Short mmCIF file of N, CA and C in Angstrom, two decimals:
data_model
loop_
_atom_site.label_atom_id
_atom_site.label_comp_id
_atom_site.label_asym_id
_atom_site.label_seq_id
_atom_site.Cartn_x
_atom_site.Cartn_y
_atom_site.Cartn_z
N MET T 7 -14.78 -14.72 6.53
CA MET T 7 -14.60 -13.33 6.12
C MET T 7 -13.13 -13.11 5.79
N LYS T 8 -12.84 -12.84 4.53
CA LYS T 8 -11.46 -12.66 4.09
C LYS T 8 -10.95 -11.26 4.40
N TYR T 9 -11.79 -10.25 4.19
CA TYR T 9 -11.37 -8.88 4.40
C TYR T 9 -12.21 -8.22 5.48
N CYS T 10 -11.60 -7.26 6.15
CA CYS T 10 -12.24 -6.50 7.20
C CYS T 10 -12.10 -5.02 6.83
N LYS T 11 -13.19 -4.29 6.86
CA LYS T 11 -13.15 -2.87 6.46
C LYS T 11 -12.61 -2.01 7.59
N LYS T 12 -11.30 -1.94 7.70
CA LYS T 12 -10.65 -1.15 8.75
C LYS T 12 -10.73 0.34 8.46
N LEU T 13 -10.37 0.75 7.24
CA LEU T 13 -10.42 2.14 6.82
C LEU T 13 -11.23 2.19 5.53
N VAL T 14 -12.31 2.95 5.52
CA VAL T 14 -13.25 2.92 4.41
C VAL T 14 -13.28 4.24 3.67
N GLY T 15 -13.09 4.18 2.34
CA GLY T 15 -13.20 5.34 1.49
C GLY T 15 -14.45 5.26 0.65
N GLU T 16 -14.49 6.03 -0.43
CA GLU T 16 -15.66 6.02 -1.31
C GLU T 16 -15.71 4.79 -2.20
N ARG T 17 -14.55 4.42 -2.79
CA ARG T 17 -14.54 3.31 -3.74
C ARG T 17 -13.70 2.13 -3.28
N ILE T 18 -12.87 2.35 -2.28
CA ILE T 18 -12.00 1.28 -1.79
C ILE T 18 -12.06 1.26 -0.26
N TYR T 19 -11.56 0.17 0.29
CA TYR T 19 -11.34 0.12 1.73
C TYR T 19 -10.01 -0.57 1.99
N LEU T 20 -9.45 -0.31 3.16
CA LEU T 20 -8.19 -0.92 3.55
C LEU T 20 -8.48 -1.96 4.62
N SER T 21 -7.92 -3.13 4.42
CA SER T 21 -8.14 -4.26 5.31
C SER T 21 -6.80 -4.81 5.76
N PRO T 22 -6.72 -5.37 6.97
CA PRO T 22 -5.50 -6.11 7.30
C PRO T 22 -5.27 -7.15 6.21
N ARG T 23 -4.01 -7.37 5.84
CA ARG T 23 -3.71 -8.31 4.77
C ARG T 23 -4.00 -9.74 5.21
N SER T 24 -4.32 -10.57 4.26
CA SER T 24 -4.63 -11.96 4.53
C SER T 24 -3.59 -12.86 3.88
N SER T 25 -3.15 -13.87 4.61
CA SER T 25 -2.19 -14.82 4.02
C SER T 25 -2.85 -15.63 2.90
N GLU T 26 -4.18 -15.61 2.83
CA GLU T 26 -4.90 -16.28 1.74
C GLU T 26 -4.59 -15.63 0.39
N ASP T 27 -4.08 -14.40 0.41
CA ASP T 27 -3.78 -13.67 -0.82
C ASP T 27 -2.34 -13.86 -1.28
N ALA T 28 -1.64 -14.81 -0.71
CA ALA T 28 -0.22 -15.00 -1.03
C ALA T 28 0.03 -15.22 -2.52
N GLU T 29 -0.85 -15.94 -3.20
CA GLU T 29 -0.66 -16.17 -4.65
C GLU T 29 -0.70 -14.87 -5.43
N VAL T 30 -1.65 -14.01 -5.10
CA VAL T 30 -1.78 -12.73 -5.81
C VAL T 30 -0.55 -11.87 -5.54
N TYR T 31 -0.14 -11.77 -4.27
CA TYR T 31 1.04 -10.98 -3.93
C TYR T 31 2.29 -11.55 -4.59
N THR T 32 2.41 -12.88 -4.66
CA THR T 32 3.56 -13.50 -5.31
C THR T 32 3.63 -13.10 -6.78
N LYS T 33 2.47 -13.12 -7.43
CA LYS T 33 2.42 -12.69 -8.85
C LYS T 33 2.90 -11.24 -8.97
N TRP T 34 2.37 -10.36 -8.13
CA TRP T 34 2.75 -8.95 -8.21
C TRP T 34 4.22 -8.73 -7.86
N MET T 35 4.73 -9.43 -6.87
CA MET T 35 6.10 -9.22 -6.42
C MET T 35 7.13 -9.83 -7.37
N ASN T 36 6.67 -10.52 -8.40
CA ASN T 36 7.55 -11.02 -9.46
C ASN T 36 7.28 -10.33 -10.79
N ASP T 37 6.51 -9.26 -10.77
CA ASP T 37 6.16 -8.48 -11.97
C ASP T 37 7.04 -7.24 -11.99
N PHE T 38 7.94 -7.14 -12.97
CA PHE T 38 8.85 -6.00 -13.04
C PHE T 38 8.11 -4.67 -13.10
N ASP T 39 6.92 -4.64 -13.68
CA ASP T 39 6.16 -3.40 -13.76
C ASP T 39 5.78 -2.88 -12.37
N VAL T 40 5.60 -3.79 -11.43
CA VAL T 40 5.32 -3.40 -10.04
C VAL T 40 6.62 -3.16 -9.30
N THR T 41 7.53 -4.14 -9.35
CA THR T 41 8.72 -4.10 -8.50
C THR T 41 9.75 -3.05 -8.90
N ASP T 42 9.80 -2.68 -10.18
CA ASP T 42 10.74 -1.63 -10.58
C ASP T 42 10.44 -0.32 -9.84
N LYS T 43 9.19 -0.09 -9.52
CA LYS T 43 8.79 1.17 -8.89
C LYS T 43 8.92 1.15 -7.38
N ILE T 44 9.14 -0.03 -6.80
CA ILE T 44 9.27 -0.12 -5.35
C ILE T 44 10.62 -0.71 -4.92
N ASN T 45 11.58 -0.69 -5.83
CA ASN T 45 12.95 -1.10 -5.55
C ASN T 45 13.07 -2.53 -5.04
N SER T 46 12.34 -3.45 -5.67
CA SER T 46 12.50 -4.85 -5.27
C SER T 46 12.57 -5.80 -6.46
N SER T 47 12.99 -5.29 -7.61
CA SER T 47 13.08 -6.13 -8.81
C SER T 47 14.16 -7.19 -8.70
N CYS T 48 15.12 -7.01 -7.84
CA CYS T 48 16.20 -7.99 -7.71
C CYS T 48 15.75 -9.23 -6.94
N ASN T 49 14.61 -9.15 -6.26
CA ASN T 49 14.13 -10.28 -5.46
C ASN T 49 13.35 -11.27 -6.32
N VAL T 50 13.49 -12.54 -5.99
CA VAL T 50 12.68 -13.60 -6.58
C VAL T 50 11.84 -14.15 -5.43
N ILE T 51 10.53 -14.01 -5.54
CA ILE T 51 9.64 -14.35 -4.44
C ILE T 51 8.87 -15.63 -4.75
N SER T 52 9.02 -16.63 -3.90
CA SER T 52 8.26 -17.87 -4.06
C SER T 52 6.95 -17.75 -3.27
N LEU T 53 6.02 -18.62 -3.61
CA LEU T 53 4.75 -18.64 -2.89
C LEU T 53 4.98 -18.93 -1.41
N GLU T 54 5.85 -19.84 -1.10
CA GLU T 54 6.13 -20.19 0.29
C GLU T 54 6.74 -19.01 1.05
N SER T 55 7.67 -18.29 0.42
CA SER T 55 8.29 -17.16 1.11
C SER T 55 7.29 -16.02 1.30
N GLU T 56 6.40 -15.84 0.33
CA GLU T 56 5.40 -14.78 0.46
C GLU T 56 4.41 -15.11 1.58
N LYS T 57 3.98 -16.37 1.65
CA LYS T 57 3.10 -16.78 2.75
C LYS T 57 3.76 -16.55 4.10
N ALA T 58 5.02 -16.94 4.21
CA ALA T 58 5.75 -16.77 5.47
C ALA T 58 5.88 -15.29 5.81
N TRP T 59 6.16 -14.46 4.81
CA TRP T 59 6.30 -13.02 5.04
C TRP T 59 4.99 -12.42 5.50
N LEU T 60 3.88 -12.80 4.86
CA LEU T 60 2.57 -12.28 5.24
C LEU T 60 2.21 -12.67 6.67
N GLU T 61 2.52 -13.90 7.04
CA GLU T 61 2.21 -14.36 8.39
C GLU T 61 3.11 -13.68 9.43
N LYS T 62 4.37 -13.51 9.10
CA LYS T 62 5.32 -12.88 10.03
C LYS T 62 4.98 -11.41 10.25
N ASN T 63 4.51 -10.73 9.22
CA ASN T 63 4.26 -9.29 9.28
C ASN T 63 2.78 -8.97 9.44
N SER T 64 2.15 -9.64 10.36
CA SER T 64 0.75 -9.34 10.68
C SER T 64 0.65 -9.18 12.19
N GLY T 65 -0.44 -8.59 12.62
CA GLY T 65 -0.67 -8.46 14.06
C GLY T 65 -0.52 -7.04 14.56
N ILE T 66 -0.54 -6.91 15.86
CA ILE T 66 -0.50 -5.61 16.53
C ILE T 66 0.79 -4.88 16.20
N GLY T 67 0.67 -3.59 15.94
CA GLY T 67 1.82 -2.76 15.61
C GLY T 67 2.19 -2.81 14.15
N ASN T 68 1.43 -3.54 13.36
CA ASN T 68 1.69 -3.64 11.93
C ASN T 68 0.65 -2.80 11.21
N TYR T 69 1.09 -1.90 10.40
CA TYR T 69 0.20 -0.99 9.69
C TYR T 69 0.30 -1.22 8.19
N GLN T 70 0.14 -2.48 7.79
CA GLN T 70 0.16 -2.87 6.38
C GLN T 70 -1.23 -3.35 6.00
N PHE T 71 -1.72 -2.86 4.88
CA PHE T 71 -3.10 -3.11 4.50
C PHE T 71 -3.23 -3.62 3.07
N ALA T 72 -4.27 -4.41 2.85
CA ALA T 72 -4.71 -4.75 1.50
C ALA T 72 -5.61 -3.62 1.02
N ILE T 73 -5.48 -3.26 -0.25
CA ILE T 73 -6.38 -2.28 -0.86
C ILE T 73 -7.44 -3.08 -1.61
N VAL T 74 -8.71 -2.86 -1.26
CA VAL T 74 -9.79 -3.69 -1.78
C VAL T 74 -10.88 -2.79 -2.35
N LYS T 75 -11.38 -3.13 -3.55
CA LYS T 75 -12.49 -2.39 -4.15
C LYS T 75 -13.77 -2.69 -3.38
N GLN T 76 -14.53 -1.64 -3.07
CA GLN T 76 -15.79 -1.83 -2.36
C GLN T 76 -16.82 -2.59 -3.20
N GLU T 77 -16.88 -2.30 -4.50
CA GLU T 77 -17.95 -2.84 -5.35
C GLU T 77 -17.95 -4.35 -5.45
N ASN T 78 -16.74 -4.98 -5.36
CA ASN T 78 -16.69 -6.43 -5.56
C ASN T 78 -15.69 -7.15 -4.66
N ASP T 79 -15.16 -6.45 -3.66
CA ASP T 79 -14.18 -7.03 -2.73
C ASP T 79 -12.95 -7.59 -3.44
N GLU T 80 -12.55 -6.94 -4.54
CA GLU T 80 -11.37 -7.36 -5.29
C GLU T 80 -10.12 -6.72 -4.70
N LEU T 81 -9.12 -7.54 -4.41
CA LEU T 81 -7.82 -7.06 -3.96
C LEU T 81 -7.12 -6.39 -5.14
N ILE T 82 -6.69 -5.13 -4.96
CA ILE T 82 -6.02 -4.43 -6.07
C ILE T 82 -4.63 -3.93 -5.72
N GLY T 83 -4.24 -4.02 -4.45
CA GLY T 83 -2.91 -3.53 -4.11
C GLY T 83 -2.61 -3.66 -2.63
N ASN T 84 -1.57 -2.96 -2.24
CA ASN T 84 -1.05 -3.04 -0.89
C ASN T 84 -0.56 -1.66 -0.48
N CYS T 85 -0.67 -1.35 0.80
CA CYS T 85 -0.16 -0.07 1.29
C CYS T 85 0.26 -0.23 2.74
N SER T 86 1.02 0.74 3.22
CA SER T 86 1.49 0.65 4.60
C SER T 86 1.93 2.00 5.14
N LEU T 87 1.93 2.06 6.43
CA LEU T 87 2.68 3.07 7.17
C LEU T 87 3.78 2.28 7.84
N HIS T 88 5.03 2.60 7.53
CA HIS T 88 6.15 1.84 8.08
C HIS T 88 7.22 2.80 8.60
N ASP T 89 8.30 2.23 9.14
CA ASP T 89 9.36 3.01 9.77
C ASP T 89 8.75 3.96 10.81
N LEU T 90 7.76 3.46 11.55
CA LEU T 90 7.09 4.29 12.55
C LEU T 90 8.04 4.67 13.67
N ASP T 91 8.00 5.94 14.01
CA ASP T 91 8.71 6.49 15.16
C ASP T 91 7.64 7.23 15.97
N LEU T 92 6.98 6.50 16.85
CA LEU T 92 5.86 7.07 17.60
C LEU T 92 6.31 8.12 18.61
N ILE T 93 7.54 8.04 19.06
CA ILE T 93 8.05 9.05 20.00
C ILE T 93 8.15 10.40 19.31
N ASN T 94 8.67 10.43 18.09
CA ASN T 94 8.81 11.68 17.35
C ASN T 94 7.68 11.94 16.37
N GLY T 95 6.71 11.04 16.29
CA GLY T 95 5.53 11.23 15.46
C GLY T 95 5.80 11.19 13.97
N ARG T 96 6.62 10.22 13.51
CA ARG T 96 6.97 10.14 12.09
C ARG T 96 6.69 8.76 11.55
N ALA T 97 6.44 8.71 10.24
CA ALA T 97 6.29 7.44 9.54
C ALA T 97 6.53 7.66 8.05
N THR T 98 6.65 6.56 7.34
CA THR T 98 6.80 6.58 5.89
C THR T 98 5.62 5.81 5.30
N VAL T 99 5.10 6.33 4.20
CA VAL T 99 3.99 5.67 3.52
C VAL T 99 4.52 4.91 2.31
N GLY T 100 3.91 3.76 2.04
CA GLY T 100 4.24 2.97 0.86
C GLY T 100 2.96 2.44 0.25
N ILE T 101 2.96 2.32 -1.06
CA ILE T 101 1.75 1.84 -1.75
C ILE T 101 2.13 1.28 -3.11
N PHE T 102 1.39 0.27 -3.56
CA PHE T 102 1.43 -0.12 -4.96
C PHE T 102 0.06 -0.67 -5.34
N ILE T 103 -0.29 -0.41 -6.59
CA ILE T 103 -1.48 -0.99 -7.20
C ILE T 103 -0.98 -2.09 -8.12
N GLY T 104 -1.44 -3.32 -7.91
CA GLY T 104 -0.86 -4.49 -8.58
C GLY T 104 -1.07 -4.58 -10.06
N ASP T 105 -2.30 -4.67 -10.51
CA ASP T 105 -2.57 -4.89 -11.93
C ASP T 105 -2.76 -3.58 -12.68
N LYS T 106 -2.23 -3.52 -13.90
CA LYS T 106 -2.25 -2.29 -14.70
C LYS T 106 -3.65 -1.71 -14.88
N GLU T 107 -4.65 -2.55 -15.02
CA GLU T 107 -6.00 -2.03 -15.29
C GLU T 107 -6.58 -1.23 -14.12
N ASN T 108 -5.97 -1.32 -12.96
CA ASN T 108 -6.45 -0.55 -11.80
C ASN T 108 -5.62 0.70 -11.53
N ARG T 109 -4.61 0.95 -12.34
CA ARG T 109 -3.76 2.13 -12.15
C ARG T 109 -4.33 3.32 -12.90
N GLY T 110 -4.07 4.51 -12.37
CA GLY T 110 -4.50 5.75 -13.03
C GLY T 110 -5.99 6.01 -12.90
N LYS T 111 -6.64 5.38 -11.94
CA LYS T 111 -8.09 5.54 -11.77
C LYS T 111 -8.46 6.19 -10.44
N GLY T 112 -7.47 6.70 -9.72
CA GLY T 112 -7.74 7.39 -8.47
C GLY T 112 -7.74 6.51 -7.23
N TYR T 113 -7.53 5.20 -7.40
CA TYR T 113 -7.49 4.32 -6.23
C TYR T 113 -6.28 4.63 -5.34
N GLY T 114 -5.17 4.98 -5.97
CA GLY T 114 -3.97 5.29 -5.20
C GLY T 114 -4.14 6.52 -4.34
N SER T 115 -4.68 7.60 -4.91
CA SER T 115 -4.85 8.82 -4.12
C SER T 115 -5.87 8.61 -3.01
N GLU T 116 -6.93 7.86 -3.26
CA GLU T 116 -7.90 7.57 -2.21
C GLU T 116 -7.25 6.76 -1.09
N THR T 117 -6.40 5.81 -1.46
CA THR T 117 -5.68 5.01 -0.48
C THR T 117 -4.76 5.87 0.36
N VAL T 118 -3.97 6.72 -0.28
CA VAL T 118 -3.03 7.57 0.46
C VAL T 118 -3.78 8.52 1.39
N GLU T 119 -4.91 9.06 0.95
CA GLU T 119 -5.71 9.93 1.83
C GLU T 119 -6.18 9.17 3.07
N LEU T 120 -6.61 7.91 2.91
CA LEU T 120 -7.02 7.10 4.06
C LEU T 120 -5.84 6.86 5.00
N LEU T 121 -4.67 6.55 4.44
CA LEU T 121 -3.48 6.33 5.27
C LEU T 121 -3.08 7.60 6.03
N LEU T 122 -3.11 8.74 5.34
CA LEU T 122 -2.74 9.99 6.00
C LEU T 122 -3.71 10.32 7.13
N SER T 123 -5.00 10.16 6.88
CA SER T 123 -5.99 10.42 7.92
C SER T 123 -5.77 9.50 9.12
N TYR T 124 -5.53 8.24 8.86
CA TYR T 124 -5.27 7.28 9.94
C TYR T 124 -4.01 7.66 10.71
N GLY T 125 -2.95 7.98 9.98
CA GLY T 125 -1.68 8.33 10.63
C GLY T 125 -1.78 9.59 11.47
N PHE T 126 -2.38 10.64 10.93
CA PHE T 126 -2.46 11.91 11.66
C PHE T 126 -3.52 11.88 12.76
N ASN T 127 -4.67 11.28 12.48
CA ASN T 127 -5.79 11.36 13.42
C ASN T 127 -5.88 10.22 14.42
N HIS T 128 -5.31 9.07 14.11
CA HIS T 128 -5.41 7.93 15.02
C HIS T 128 -4.08 7.54 15.65
N LEU T 129 -2.99 7.70 14.90
CA LEU T 129 -1.67 7.36 15.44
C LEU T 129 -0.95 8.58 15.99
N ASN T 130 -1.57 9.75 15.84
CA ASN T 130 -1.02 11.01 16.36
C ASN T 130 0.34 11.36 15.76
N LEU T 131 0.52 11.03 14.49
CA LEU T 131 1.76 11.39 13.81
C LEU T 131 1.70 12.86 13.40
N ASN T 132 2.86 13.47 13.24
CA ASN T 132 2.90 14.85 12.75
C ASN T 132 3.73 14.99 11.48
N ASN T 133 4.32 13.89 11.00
CA ASN T 133 5.10 13.93 9.76
C ASN T 133 5.03 12.57 9.09
N ILE T 134 4.51 12.55 7.88
CA ILE T 134 4.47 11.33 7.07
C ILE T 134 5.16 11.63 5.75
N MET T 135 6.17 10.84 5.44
CA MET T 135 6.98 11.07 4.25
C MET T 135 6.91 9.86 3.33
N LEU T 136 7.54 9.98 2.18
CA LEU T 136 7.67 8.87 1.25
C LEU T 136 8.84 9.14 0.33
N THR T 137 9.24 8.09 -0.37
CA THR T 137 10.23 8.26 -1.43
C THR T 137 9.61 7.71 -2.71
N VAL T 138 10.02 8.30 -3.83
CA VAL T 138 9.49 7.88 -5.12
C VAL T 138 10.56 8.12 -6.18
N TYR T 139 10.63 7.23 -7.15
CA TYR T 139 11.55 7.41 -8.26
C TYR T 139 11.01 8.47 -9.22
N SER T 140 11.91 9.25 -9.80
CA SER T 140 11.50 10.34 -10.70
C SER T 140 10.77 9.83 -11.94
N PHE T 141 11.02 8.59 -12.35
CA PHE T 141 10.34 8.05 -13.54
C PHE T 141 8.92 7.55 -13.24
N ASN T 142 8.55 7.50 -11.98
CA ASN T 142 7.23 6.99 -11.60
C ASN T 142 6.22 8.15 -11.59
N GLU T 143 5.89 8.61 -12.79
CA GLU T 143 5.07 9.81 -12.95
C GLU T 143 3.66 9.66 -12.40
N LEU T 144 3.04 8.48 -12.53
CA LEU T 144 1.71 8.28 -11.97
C LEU T 144 1.72 8.46 -10.45
N ALA T 145 2.74 7.89 -9.80
CA ALA T 145 2.83 8.01 -8.34
C ALA T 145 3.08 9.46 -7.93
N ILE T 146 3.95 10.15 -8.63
CA ILE T 146 4.24 11.56 -8.30
C ILE T 146 2.97 12.39 -8.43
N PHE T 147 2.21 12.17 -9.49
CA PHE T 147 0.94 12.88 -9.66
C PHE T 147 0.00 12.60 -8.49
N CYS T 148 -0.09 11.34 -8.10
CA CYS T 148 -0.94 10.94 -6.97
C CYS T 148 -0.51 11.64 -5.69
N TYR T 149 0.77 11.62 -5.39
CA TYR T 149 1.26 12.19 -4.14
C TYR T 149 1.05 13.70 -4.09
N LYS T 150 1.30 14.37 -5.20
CA LYS T 150 1.06 15.82 -5.24
C LYS T 150 -0.42 16.13 -5.11
N LYS T 151 -1.25 15.31 -5.71
CA LYS T 151 -2.71 15.49 -5.65
C LYS T 151 -3.22 15.48 -4.21
N VAL T 152 -2.64 14.64 -3.36
CA VAL T 152 -3.11 14.57 -1.97
C VAL T 152 -2.35 15.49 -1.02
N GLY T 153 -1.40 16.28 -1.56
CA GLY T 153 -0.77 17.31 -0.74
C GLY T 153 0.68 17.13 -0.38
N PHE T 154 1.34 16.07 -0.86
CA PHE T 154 2.76 15.91 -0.55
C PHE T 154 3.55 16.99 -1.27
N LYS T 155 4.63 17.45 -0.64
CA LYS T 155 5.53 18.44 -1.21
C LYS T 155 6.89 17.78 -1.46
N GLU T 156 7.51 18.18 -2.55
CA GLU T 156 8.83 17.64 -2.89
C GLU T 156 9.89 18.33 -2.05
N ILE T 157 10.76 17.50 -1.45
CA ILE T 157 11.90 18.03 -0.70
C ILE T 157 13.15 17.27 -1.13
N GLY T 158 14.30 17.84 -0.87
CA GLY T 158 15.55 17.15 -1.15
C GLY T 158 15.96 17.19 -2.59
#
């Protein structure tokens, strides 16, 4: 079993990430169309380093998920709750959809809604924030759609 349905939506589910997906993540993390929007275009990611990163960042206390389509168990992206401060009930959300053909179809907003529900209802958070570049119009639309407010 490659994926586990940890958080289930209508069209996608979130699963703990698998090191078996290192090739796909390596492709995405070297694609300027993905990395320009998540501030990591300066990095050059090898398959070996991606495998090591996936293995190092798994396990208890890690809230990083694979985004998987329900219809065919296709990996389409990655998301996380990070910078957790459980004492003060805060976290930051991060997400990317890897391949262009899966963007702009509502998978991102469904993913963020699952993360918000998990953060507020299961981790007892009271504040979840994010940062986004002003040129990332698809992401801004997604975040506003699920209820985020612009500050700063």
